[in-house]
Amino acid sequence: MATATKDVEKQLETLRDEIRYHEHRYYVLDQPELSDAEFDRLMDKLKKLEAEHPELVTPDSPTQRVGGKPREGFVKVRHSSPMLSLDNTYSEDELRAWERRVHELSGRKDVEYVCELKLDGMSLALHYEDGRLVRGLTRGDGTTGEDVTANVRTVRSVPLSISKETLKKAGMPLDFEVRGELLMPIGAFKKLNAEREKQGLAAFANPRNFAAGTVRQLEPSVTASRPLDYFGYMLLQKGRTYFDRHWDTIDALEKVGFKTNINRKLAANMEEVWDFIQHWEGRRESLPYEIDGIVVKVDRTSLQEELGYTGKAPRWAIAYKYAARGAVTKINDIIPQVGRTGKLTPVAHLEPVPIGGTTVSRATLHNMDEIERLGVKIGDWVQVERGGDVIPKVVSVVEDKDHPRGHKSFQMPERCPVCGGHVVRTEGEADHRCVNTNCPAKLRESVLHFATRGVMNIEGMGDALVSQLTDRGMVKNVADIYRLTKDDLLQLERMGERSAQNVLDEIEASKKLPLERVIYGLGIRFVGERTAEFLAEHFGSMDNLMNASEEELQEVNEVGPRIAASIVEFFQEPRNRDLVKQLRDAGLTFAGKKKRRGMKLAGKTFVLTGTLNNYTREQAKKMIEDAGGRVSGSVSKKTDYLVAGSDAGSKRDKAKELGVKVIDEKEMEELVGAYS
Ligand code: IVH
């Protein structure tokens, strides 16, 4: 019996390998060797054999791509290291400025760059253990993603397993993480969208949204039926870049069977980078998928580490965004829209026009100043542009014999179109605002802000749901979210038993989010994500924050008089204090970890250079900051210490020149250790 099983196992593995080989030829290389029918026959054979021996089915078998069981929402998983985004540049000058900064910070001029297409999809992390795909995570908020493994398995260009020999040959470890872009080719997008419209379903705005919606389907067989593609561009081990050079990373990924973008280039200098950018600018329409620019990355990992990161993006990479694509169309009307802060934004309602794969029917006109600057009237023909994610905007009025001018001027209403409250324009400000604090439009927008990803993360509480809840008066402030019951939700349109339960689970889960999210969620003017973090860290509780004076608030990192005044104003309003109380009663997190920063290094500025033996750049930076010090990127007269690791370059020379104290890793440890 044992040997018989062994035989079948062997037979199964051979068959699987054969299929994997052909999948790779077909889906990754686009060079099939078999006809579809021949391929299907192989697959049928495998299915049959597996059906006879269900105990021998493995999760990485090609048969397992096609839809497993439906899932109950997605589990959230922390990323091995944050999934960052990229800073953008829009001109050659900006790109050159970035290059100068790279030279300055690294102290080198001979920097090589890798140029890649900036694929307009969604980033996705794939975890492999022992060469097998074990997890697929969306980017989520960058720190935590959603486990979409069942859906990722259905993507044909994602290898489900890679043999040890193959990995070894490519110099790759057995446990690793690949990050890359998941996307939907334009052709498939158009076809599927047309089908959806025919069925009366809402069309997706662009291929990126379609891909994102597809990988987050709760029913993997739906994902399986839609052609998604995946391109790898990063290789990590335990959250850190694996190879010494980015160029080698992509080669290795390609060798082991990932789809990588063949349109890449190793550039010896910025001239070559610029050539690549220009080369693709005119050709991007010929690609089967959308790109919105070019990504330029410093090739050497050691240099990347030296350059480090700003808040959300690496300093060692930059995106060059192609100019927005535009079209000429007619303004049928201009209608003000009321936002969370009560701001009225004039929105142009357009004759629908396709721009870069999306139909555009609205464009922002920002405010009255902009309308006057453009001299735009209702009935005018205008140039409309859309850049990537940004809301389309009107850039100029077009006037010629085919495009006669419109005649009707737009006036901002004196009363809010949503609540009838007074609309005012404060001296010196460009914006008109509705002054009624209870304006339902503000309510709707503030509930949306509260629920959104990156704030309280209540998945499923999007536009449609929030509108219903606020329109029906079921949610009058954000605390009401925590009073919703299943019966409440079931009264709403398009809300079944399962979705209602999902929303309730999400609401429940949001209570565990840390204090900084709650602070951010309150929607205090000028208090963004980062400020909320500093506030939570400094005050350690909502009560301390609520009772802080303007002076105390200004002790917090990056909080100046404007933000401090806004916070005090917010908490002075009794309705806001009451709201905070309701949130507390609902069980949200009101206490945080007050981080005790050491003080002895306060006021001291450090610069790090070269490779440290025991710490990554980020770790060293954190140690110094925890002891109250500051870490800066470049050496100046204000620098107190230069921490020089091995192969420190020009920064050490500069420090010596300026008389800055140069210390080694050990001395840094002592400084930090002694005072922290
Ligand atoms: S590298 C820290 N390479 O663009 C490195 N990103 O705007 C960040 N993207 O979130 C990613 N093509 O989803 C990289 N060749 C490419 C890319 C790429 C598209 C996306 C990615 C990222 C976003 C940032």
XYZ file of C-alpha atoms and ligand atoms in Angstrom:
700
model
C 0.000 0.000 0.000
C 2.740 2.382 1.028
C 4.644 1.843 -2.202
C 1.459 2.169 -4.253
C 0.806 5.529 -2.618
C 4.390 6.513 -3.306
C 3.891 5.690 -6.986
C 0.743 7.765 -7.243
C 2.439 10.595 -5.419
C 5.264 10.476 -7.892
C 2.906 10.368 -10.813
C 0.977 13.323 -9.404
C 4.102 15.370 -8.893
C 5.334 14.713 -12.438
C 2.000 15.727 -13.828
C 1.901 18.848 -11.719
C 5.385 19.855 -12.759
C 4.444 19.398 -16.369
C 1.395 21.607 -15.939
C 3.377 24.213 -14.044
C 5.855 24.331 -16.875
C 3.101 24.937 -19.410
C 1.355 27.482 -17.209
C 4.603 29.430 -17.035
C 5.022 29.244 -20.831
C 1.485 30.410 -21.345
C 0.806 32.943 -18.597
C 4.248 34.336 -17.857
C 6.241 34.017 -21.061
C 3.301 34.220 -23.412
C 4.867 31.411 -25.499
C 2.630 28.366 -25.179
C 3.875 25.041 -26.470
C 0.554 23.269 -26.208
C -2.816 24.024 -27.685
C -5.524 24.937 -25.171
C -7.118 21.532 -25.698
C -3.885 19.710 -24.994
C -3.373 21.744 -21.863
C -6.918 21.071 -20.703
C -6.362 17.363 -21.200
C -3.355 17.428 -18.886
C -5.343 19.331 -16.323
C -8.257 16.882 -16.545
C -5.898 14.008 -16.020
C -4.547 15.620 -12.872
C -8.032 16.422 -11.581
C -9.124 12.840 -12.100
C -6.118 11.400 -10.338
C -6.521 13.803 -7.445
C -10.223 12.937 -7.191
C -9.231 9.316 -6.757
C -6.702 10.243 -4.085
C -8.080 13.287 -2.302
C -5.620 12.780 0.542
C -2.778 13.559 -1.826
C -4.059 16.940 -2.980
C -1.562 19.669 -2.060
C -2.376 23.380 -1.739
C 0.145 24.244 -4.440
C -1.356 21.884 -6.997
C -2.420 23.699 -10.199
C -5.940 22.384 -9.632
C -6.172 24.446 -6.470
C -6.123 27.722 -8.330
C -9.747 27.522 -9.236
C -11.764 28.812 -6.377
C -11.791 27.287 -2.936
C -14.494 27.952 -0.395
C -16.137 31.341 -0.080
C -14.597 33.380 2.696
C -15.957 35.355 5.566
C -14.223 38.687 5.139
C -10.461 38.948 5.234
C -8.041 38.480 8.055
C -5.683 41.375 8.668
C -1.995 40.574 8.808
C 0.951 42.770 9.668
C 3.527 43.290 6.922
C 7.096 42.131 7.475
C 8.119 45.737 6.879
C 5.924 48.647 5.794
C 4.717 48.670 2.207
C 5.602 52.159 1.179
C 4.556 54.336 -1.666
C 6.682 56.548 -3.894
C 7.234 60.266 -4.143
C 6.322 61.737 -7.503
C 8.093 64.050 -9.919
C 6.555 65.645 -12.962
C 9.430 67.299 -14.807
C 13.026 66.780 -15.768
C 14.018 69.533 -13.326
C 12.368 67.761 -10.424
C 14.021 64.528 -11.409
C 17.421 66.220 -11.530
C 16.756 67.735 -8.133
C 16.086 64.237 -6.814
C 19.357 63.047 -8.356
C 21.235 65.912 -6.671
C 19.780 64.856 -3.346
C 20.843 61.270 -3.951
C 24.363 62.507 -4.686
C 24.377 64.766 -1.673
C 23.073 62.215 0.803
C 25.201 59.350 -0.451
C 28.289 61.392 -1.085
C 28.648 59.697 -4.472
C 28.164 60.692 -8.048
C 28.528 57.298 -9.739
C 25.050 56.019 -8.934
C 23.369 53.471 -11.173
C 19.603 53.411 -11.519
C 17.078 50.815 -12.540
C 14.182 52.147 -14.615
C 10.876 50.285 -14.596
C 7.423 50.975 -15.879
C 5.085 52.254 -13.205
C 2.259 49.770 -13.550
C -1.097 51.151 -12.624
C -2.452 48.317 -10.523
C -2.376 47.543 -6.811
C 0.608 46.340 -4.856
C 0.496 42.868 -3.426
C 2.919 40.958 -1.200
C 3.414 37.224 -1.664
C 4.962 35.119 1.073
C 6.666 31.840 0.267
C 7.829 29.229 2.733
C 9.898 26.328 1.559
C 9.252 27.548 -1.961
C 5.479 27.382 -1.583
C 3.053 30.251 -1.708
C 1.573 30.539 1.775
C 0.119 34.033 1.875
C -0.931 36.904 -0.327
C -1.443 40.283 1.328
C -2.858 43.513 -0.014
C -1.079 46.718 0.888
C -3.900 47.788 3.215
C -2.773 50.792 5.194
C 0.887 49.980 4.498
C 1.450 48.442 7.926
C -1.279 45.841 7.897
C -2.746 44.181 4.831
C -5.588 41.807 4.144
C -5.007 38.139 3.644
C -6.278 37.442 0.142
C -4.397 34.167 -0.355
C -7.342 32.187 -1.728
C -7.850 34.785 -4.435
C -4.183 35.232 -5.208
C -3.887 31.514 -5.863
C -6.220 31.942 -8.812
C -3.873 34.371 -10.561
C -2.160 32.306 -13.208
C 1.105 34.227 -13.349
C 1.664 33.751 -9.613
C 3.776 30.607 -9.051
C 2.181 28.391 -6.401
C 5.420 26.601 -5.722
C 8.981 26.768 -6.889
C 11.382 23.888 -6.541
C 14.355 24.069 -4.217
C 16.752 23.515 -7.111
C 15.296 26.375 -9.114
C 15.515 28.722 -6.140
C 19.035 27.611 -5.380
C 20.149 28.128 -8.957
C 18.812 31.663 -8.898
C 20.537 32.342 -5.573
C 17.244 32.733 -3.761
C 16.329 31.566 -0.246
C 13.525 29.060 0.383
C 11.546 31.461 2.555
C 11.020 34.826 0.992
C 8.576 37.560 0.124
C 7.934 39.026 -3.290
C 6.252 42.379 -3.704
C 4.800 43.465 -6.977
C 1.848 44.807 -8.853
C -1.439 43.074 -9.505
C -3.289 44.416 -12.496
C -5.965 43.818 -15.042
C -5.020 44.151 -18.727
C -6.952 46.897 -20.527
C -8.576 44.491 -23.005
C -10.053 42.307 -20.286
C -11.154 45.381 -18.371
C -13.111 46.750 -21.293
C -14.728 43.437 -22.071
C -15.767 42.687 -18.497
C -16.981 46.206 -17.890
C -19.168 46.043 -20.986
C -20.658 42.787 -19.684
C -21.322 44.333 -16.295
C -23.110 47.262 -17.817
C -25.267 44.933 -19.848
C -26.258 43.163 -16.645
C -27.111 46.497 -15.061
C -24.145 46.341 -12.686
C -22.033 49.379 -11.869
C -19.030 49.675 -14.168
C -15.566 49.982 -12.666
C -13.925 53.355 -13.214
C -10.581 51.959 -14.376
C -8.581 48.718 -14.572
C -6.892 49.387 -11.238
C -10.192 49.526 -9.373
C -11.324 46.452 -11.201
C -8.215 44.536 -10.141
C -8.567 45.739 -6.560
C -12.242 44.808 -6.467
C -11.482 41.421 -7.939
C -8.741 40.364 -5.551
C -10.949 41.383 -2.649
C -13.861 39.278 -3.850
C -15.195 37.061 -1.137
C -15.836 34.333 -3.667
C -12.543 33.047 -5.108
C -14.246 31.474 -8.111
C -15.225 34.981 -9.227
C -11.600 36.037 -9.003
C -10.606 32.925 -10.911
C -12.917 33.883 -13.754
C -11.251 37.255 -14.255
C -7.871 37.553 -15.882
C -5.513 39.251 -13.455
C -1.806 39.510 -13.955
C 1.042 39.907 -11.489
C 4.476 41.450 -11.980
C 7.123 41.074 -9.261
C 9.604 43.863 -8.467
C 10.921 43.345 -4.946
C 12.414 40.425 -3.072
C 12.607 40.473 0.696
C 13.680 38.144 3.427
C 12.387 38.943 6.910
C 11.312 42.336 5.623
C 14.708 43.293 4.198
C 15.945 43.483 0.637
C 17.750 40.275 -0.240
C 20.137 40.904 -3.118
C 22.881 43.517 -3.268
C 21.499 44.971 -6.453
C 17.963 45.654 -7.527
C 18.788 44.662 -11.074
C 19.780 41.174 -9.883
C 16.555 40.951 -7.888
C 14.401 41.288 -10.958
C 16.556 38.837 -12.880
C 16.276 36.285 -10.100
C 12.513 36.698 -9.894
C 12.296 36.119 -13.598
C 14.495 33.029 -13.382
C 12.326 31.348 -10.796
C 9.150 31.920 -12.789
C 7.665 35.267 -11.840
C 6.446 37.585 -14.482
C 8.654 40.658 -14.459
C 8.479 43.604 -16.738
C 10.800 43.109 -19.675
C 10.675 46.827 -20.306
C 13.350 47.725 -17.794
C 16.762 49.245 -17.997
C 19.926 49.564 -15.953
C 20.943 53.192 -16.413
C 24.454 54.402 -15.715
C 23.329 57.990 -15.218
C 20.396 60.385 -15.382
C 20.758 60.916 -19.143
C 20.005 57.269 -19.702
C 17.114 57.438 -17.263
C 15.708 60.388 -19.148
C 16.046 58.529 -22.466
C 14.027 55.665 -21.036
C 11.334 58.014 -19.786
C 11.014 59.674 -23.153
C 11.083 56.401 -24.997
C 8.037 55.179 -23.109
C 6.105 58.388 -23.039
C 4.955 57.987 -26.638
C 4.619 54.228 -26.475
C 2.540 53.724 -23.412
C -0.685 53.473 -25.392
C 0.755 50.410 -27.143
C 1.066 48.418 -23.903
C -1.651 45.932 -22.979
C -1.912 47.462 -19.485
C -1.974 50.968 -18.087
C 1.126 52.690 -16.798
C 1.132 56.117 -15.239
C 4.848 56.797 -15.296
C 8.297 55.385 -14.728
C 9.847 54.257 -11.459
C 13.537 55.045 -10.994
C 15.354 53.113 -8.270
C 18.911 53.297 -6.970
C 20.387 49.951 -7.962
C 22.647 49.168 -5.010
C 20.974 47.972 -1.835
C 23.751 49.371 0.356
C 23.134 52.802 -1.131
C 19.413 52.362 -0.712
C 19.920 51.706 2.973
C 22.154 54.708 3.263
C 19.559 56.935 1.651
C 16.751 55.567 3.796
C 13.165 56.718 3.946
C 11.071 59.756 4.554
C 7.701 59.231 6.254
C 5.986 57.181 3.581
C 8.413 56.760 0.734
C 11.976 55.675 0.122
C 14.530 58.351 -0.750
C 16.191 55.826 -3.028
C 13.337 55.642 -5.506
C 11.161 58.122 -7.284
C 8.241 57.998 -9.669
C 8.230 60.127 -12.768
C 4.594 60.691 -13.648
C 3.618 61.275 -17.234
C 1.562 64.343 -17.938
C -2.117 63.862 -17.332
C -4.152 62.882 -20.305
C -6.827 65.236 -21.374
C -9.810 65.820 -23.630
C -12.089 68.628 -24.699
C -15.708 68.512 -23.573
C -18.647 70.715 -22.679
C -19.719 71.959 -19.252
C -23.421 71.236 -18.906
C -23.689 72.675 -15.431
C -21.704 73.750 -12.395
C -22.987 72.468 -9.064
C -21.458 73.116 -5.651
C -20.641 70.127 -3.491
C -20.390 70.382 0.289
C -17.489 68.636 2.020
C -16.654 67.547 5.555
C -15.363 70.913 6.652
C -18.380 72.605 5.109
C -16.400 73.774 2.121
C -18.399 74.278 -1.055
C -16.507 73.031 -4.079
C -17.861 73.998 -7.490
C -17.994 70.838 -9.604
C -18.327 70.958 -13.389
C -20.847 68.430 -14.716
C -19.522 67.479 -18.118
C -20.669 65.887 -21.299
C -19.138 62.437 -20.589
C -15.814 61.976 -22.351
C -13.318 59.088 -22.320
C -9.856 59.931 -21.007
C -7.257 57.180 -20.799
C -9.659 54.285 -20.379
C -12.039 56.093 -18.006
C -15.215 57.991 -18.711
C -15.077 61.388 -17.103
C -18.300 63.234 -16.364
C -17.273 65.513 -13.487
C -14.318 67.749 -12.886
C -13.408 69.995 -10.004
C -13.180 73.760 -10.323
C -11.773 74.110 -6.775
C -13.227 77.516 -5.773
C -14.456 80.897 -7.026
C -10.940 82.225 -7.538
C -10.241 79.363 -9.908
C -13.489 79.946 -11.798
C -12.544 83.576 -12.223
C -8.992 82.748 -13.216
C -10.247 80.393 -15.913
C -13.072 82.735 -16.862
C -15.263 79.679 -17.196
C -19.034 79.792 -17.801
C -21.749 77.135 -17.990
C -21.975 75.976 -21.596
C -18.255 76.496 -22.274
C -16.065 73.910 -23.915
C -13.083 73.125 -21.742
C -9.876 71.137 -21.637
C -10.194 68.503 -18.897
C -7.217 66.543 -17.537
C -6.891 63.498 -15.417
C -3.636 62.387 -13.819
C -3.620 58.911 -12.310
C -5.668 58.938 -9.167
C -6.418 62.610 -9.035
C -9.925 63.960 -9.537
C -10.180 65.310 -13.076
C -9.858 69.052 -13.346
C -10.703 71.780 -15.801
C -7.505 73.372 -17.052
C -8.655 75.914 -19.636
C -11.531 77.202 -21.718
C -11.436 76.253 -25.395
C -12.823 78.700 -27.913
C -12.979 78.341 -31.698
C -15.592 77.999 -34.415
C -16.580 74.487 -33.349
C -16.553 75.393 -29.693
C -18.618 78.519 -29.034
C -18.536 80.159 -25.614
C -21.201 79.572 -22.988
C -23.060 82.496 -21.470
C -24.272 81.585 -18.031
C -22.004 82.650 -15.154
C -21.836 80.574 -12.042
C -22.524 82.188 -8.675
C -21.861 80.612 -5.333
C -25.225 80.238 -3.561
C -25.829 82.215 -0.386
C -27.478 79.215 1.195
C -26.004 75.734 1.520
C -27.555 73.468 -1.121
C -27.732 70.642 1.402
C -29.072 72.242 4.594
C -29.989 75.814 3.713
C -27.454 77.177 6.239
C -25.566 80.389 5.576
C -22.647 80.237 3.191
C -19.786 82.595 4.009
C -16.428 83.412 2.579
C -13.979 84.496 5.253
C -11.776 87.467 4.443
C -8.557 86.342 2.843
C -9.738 82.781 2.164
C -10.534 81.348 -1.221
C -13.210 78.987 0.020
C -16.876 79.375 0.711
C -18.166 77.412 3.682
C -21.482 76.405 5.127
C -21.472 77.618 8.737
C -24.129 75.296 10.106
C -22.262 72.845 12.359
C -25.083 70.344 11.966
C -25.124 70.432 8.180
C -25.879 66.850 7.053
C -23.313 67.122 4.252
C -20.617 67.703 6.822
C -21.975 64.792 8.768
C -21.849 62.465 5.789
C -18.294 63.447 4.937
C -17.137 63.221 8.525
C -18.625 59.750 8.913
C -16.905 58.693 5.685
C -13.617 60.078 6.943
C -14.022 58.298 10.274
C -14.791 54.933 8.670
C -12.205 55.042 5.946
C -9.116 52.868 5.659
C -6.196 54.374 7.508
C -8.582 55.920 10.030
C -11.013 53.563 11.789
C -10.807 51.110 8.933
C -14.465 50.062 8.884
C -14.484 48.062 5.703
C -17.802 48.148 3.867
C -18.751 51.543 5.239
C -18.276 53.388 1.993
C -20.196 56.016 0.106
C -23.365 54.039 -0.479
C -23.802 52.780 3.069
C -22.890 56.052 4.762
C -25.276 58.023 2.556
C -28.137 55.759 3.521
C -27.277 55.892 7.207
C -27.034 59.673 7.329
C -29.976 60.329 4.988
C -32.235 58.192 7.143
C -31.014 59.824 10.323
C -29.682 56.526 11.659
C -26.259 58.039 12.157
C -26.241 61.603 13.459
C -22.643 61.579 14.634
C -19.783 59.113 14.411
C -20.600 57.622 17.805
C -23.935 56.427 16.410
C -21.970 53.944 14.285
C -21.355 51.994 17.480
C -25.051 51.843 18.259
C -26.065 50.216 14.983
C -27.721 46.838 15.236
C -28.157 44.119 12.691
C -31.849 44.981 12.359
C -30.915 48.584 11.588
C -28.578 47.471 8.832
C -30.994 44.948 7.357
C -33.473 47.742 6.615
C -31.015 49.243 4.155
C -30.816 48.675 0.450
C -28.439 46.045 -0.850
C -27.738 44.738 2.625
C -28.011 41.034 3.218
C -27.503 39.031 6.346
C -23.851 38.354 5.602
C -22.845 41.882 4.640
C -24.626 43.235 7.700
C -22.688 40.864 9.920
C -19.434 41.813 8.167
C -20.052 45.485 8.797
C -20.839 44.830 12.451
C -17.667 42.775 12.813
C -15.670 45.577 11.244
C -17.219 48.112 13.604
C -16.403 45.905 16.558
C -12.820 45.433 15.370
C -12.335 49.188 15.016
C -12.705 49.594 18.775
C -9.320 48.001 19.197
C -7.507 50.480 16.973
C -5.007 52.635 18.801
C -5.644 56.077 20.235
C -4.018 57.939 17.350
C -6.636 56.600 14.961
C -9.454 57.837 17.168
C -7.825 61.259 17.373
C -7.389 61.334 13.604
C -10.961 60.106 13.163
C -12.418 63.062 15.054
C -11.657 65.180 12.035
C -10.122 68.112 13.910
C -9.067 70.706 11.361
C -5.343 70.465 10.470
C -4.884 67.253 12.468
C -3.722 64.661 9.967
C -2.468 61.150 10.474
C 1.030 62.121 11.503
C 0.007 64.867 13.889
C -2.487 62.493 15.495
C 0.345 60.046 16.082
C 2.518 62.662 17.731
C -0.383 63.802 19.892
C -1.190 60.275 21.049
C 2.423 59.610 21.797
C 2.901 62.843 23.702
C -0.270 62.889 25.778
C -0.849 59.176 26.168
C -4.612 59.569 26.612
C -7.611 61.340 25.190
C -8.227 63.098 28.529
C -4.783 64.632 28.622
C -5.197 65.784 25.055
C -8.653 67.227 25.671
C -7.489 69.283 28.592
C -4.218 70.514 27.124
C -3.644 74.235 26.727
C -2.344 75.821 23.545
C 1.094 76.133 25.115
C 1.185 72.489 26.125
C 0.033 71.468 22.679
C 2.834 73.390 21.070
C 5.363 71.250 22.904
C 4.346 68.407 20.626
C 6.461 67.648 17.600
C 5.313 69.561 14.530
C 2.438 71.289 16.327
C 2.506 75.054 15.856
C 0.100 77.826 16.913
C -2.349 77.138 14.079
C -2.833 73.449 14.901
C -2.811 74.074 18.657
C -5.565 76.685 18.311
C -7.637 74.388 16.162
C -7.397 71.553 18.707
C -8.352 73.791 21.619
C -11.250 75.210 19.620
C -12.453 71.711 18.831
C -12.490 70.551 22.438
C -14.053 73.770 23.698
C -17.232 72.985 21.797
C -19.542 71.141 24.235
C -21.006 69.047 21.412
C -17.560 67.746 20.579
C -16.792 66.929 24.205
C -20.056 65.067 24.366
C -19.193 63.166 21.207
C -15.873 62.123 22.702
C -17.697 60.900 25.792
C -20.027 58.807 23.648
C -17.060 57.260 21.885
C -15.519 56.432 25.219
C -18.754 54.774 26.373
C -18.797 52.777 23.162
C -15.477 51.238 24.198
C -12.983 52.800 21.801
C -9.338 52.998 22.716
C -8.723 56.111 24.774
C -5.397 55.291 26.306
C -2.177 55.003 24.376
C 1.355 54.202 25.138
C 2.970 57.361 26.264
C 6.370 57.078 24.801
C 9.002 58.257 27.173
C 11.701 59.717 25.085
C 15.027 60.113 26.797
C 16.071 63.708 27.237
C 19.837 63.623 27.476
C 20.324 63.611 23.722
C 17.692 66.307 23.276
C 18.887 68.988 20.926
C 21.656 66.782 19.549
C 21.744 66.114 15.844
C 23.242 62.964 14.399
C 24.086 61.905 10.872
C 24.551 58.256 9.960
C 26.887 57.085 7.223
C 28.440 53.844 5.989
C 27.301 50.380 6.965
C 26.747 49.603 10.633
C 27.507 46.128 11.889
C 24.687 45.551 14.294
C 21.881 47.823 13.192
C 20.012 48.827 10.094
C 19.758 52.520 9.438
C 16.204 52.543 10.696
C 17.119 50.796 13.940
C 19.981 53.157 14.659
C 17.765 56.132 13.892
C 15.124 54.874 16.265
C 17.637 54.338 19.072
C 18.867 57.887 18.744
C 15.391 59.322 18.539
C 14.233 57.329 21.543
C 17.039 58.921 23.492
C 15.745 62.329 22.439
C 18.181 62.993 19.588
C 17.486 63.901 16.002
C 18.810 62.213 12.881
C 19.479 64.272 9.817
C 20.473 63.281 6.294
C 23.377 65.559 5.628
C 26.336 66.919 7.557
C 26.372 70.602 8.386
C 27.774 72.903 11.024
C 24.736 72.082 13.123
C 25.573 68.372 13.229
C 26.791 67.215 16.630
C 27.889 63.692 15.783
C 28.586 61.755 12.632
C 28.163 58.031 13.230
C 30.492 56.390 10.726
C 30.105 52.722 9.866
C 32.409 50.810 7.560
C 33.142 52.285 4.128
C 31.958 55.739 5.164
C 32.622 58.065 2.257
C 32.579 61.764 1.662
C 30.413 62.551 4.663
C 33.247 61.680 6.982
C 35.529 64.055 5.098
C 32.952 66.775 5.294
C 32.454 66.202 9.022
C 36.201 66.468 9.619
C 36.310 69.614 7.573
C 33.563 71.187 9.653
C 34.990 69.948 12.929
C 32.017 67.656 13.589
C 32.759 64.855 16.035
C 33.004 61.501 14.264
C 32.048 58.498 16.359
C 31.772 54.781 15.639
C 28.961 52.359 16.282
C 30.236 51.475 19.739
C 30.408 55.083 20.831
C 26.900 55.616 19.527
C 25.690 52.678 21.607
C 27.294 54.200 24.643
C 25.736 57.582 24.081
C 22.342 56.070 23.559
C 22.600 53.339 26.153
C 23.854 55.677 28.844
C 20.896 57.953 28.627
C 17.947 55.997 27.396
S 8.380 50.024 -6.057
C 9.234 51.169 -1.753
N 8.039 49.527 -8.637
O 3.369 52.422 -7.388
C 9.019 50.769 -3.169
N 6.192 50.331 -7.377
O 3.146 55.052 -6.179
C 7.639 51.017 -3.657
N 4.134 50.557 -8.635
O 2.675 51.294 -4.143
C 7.193 50.227 -4.785
N 4.934 49.864 -10.569
O 1.896 49.832 -6.114
C 7.483 49.951 -7.488
N 7.866 49.036 -10.883
C 7.299 49.451 -9.754
C 5.944 49.829 -9.678
C 5.428 50.272 -8.452
C 3.864 50.304 -9.914
C 3.149 51.074 -7.659
C 3.166 50.373 -6.319
C 3.415 51.461 -5.314
C 2.972 52.672 -6.074
C 3.634 53.920 -5.530
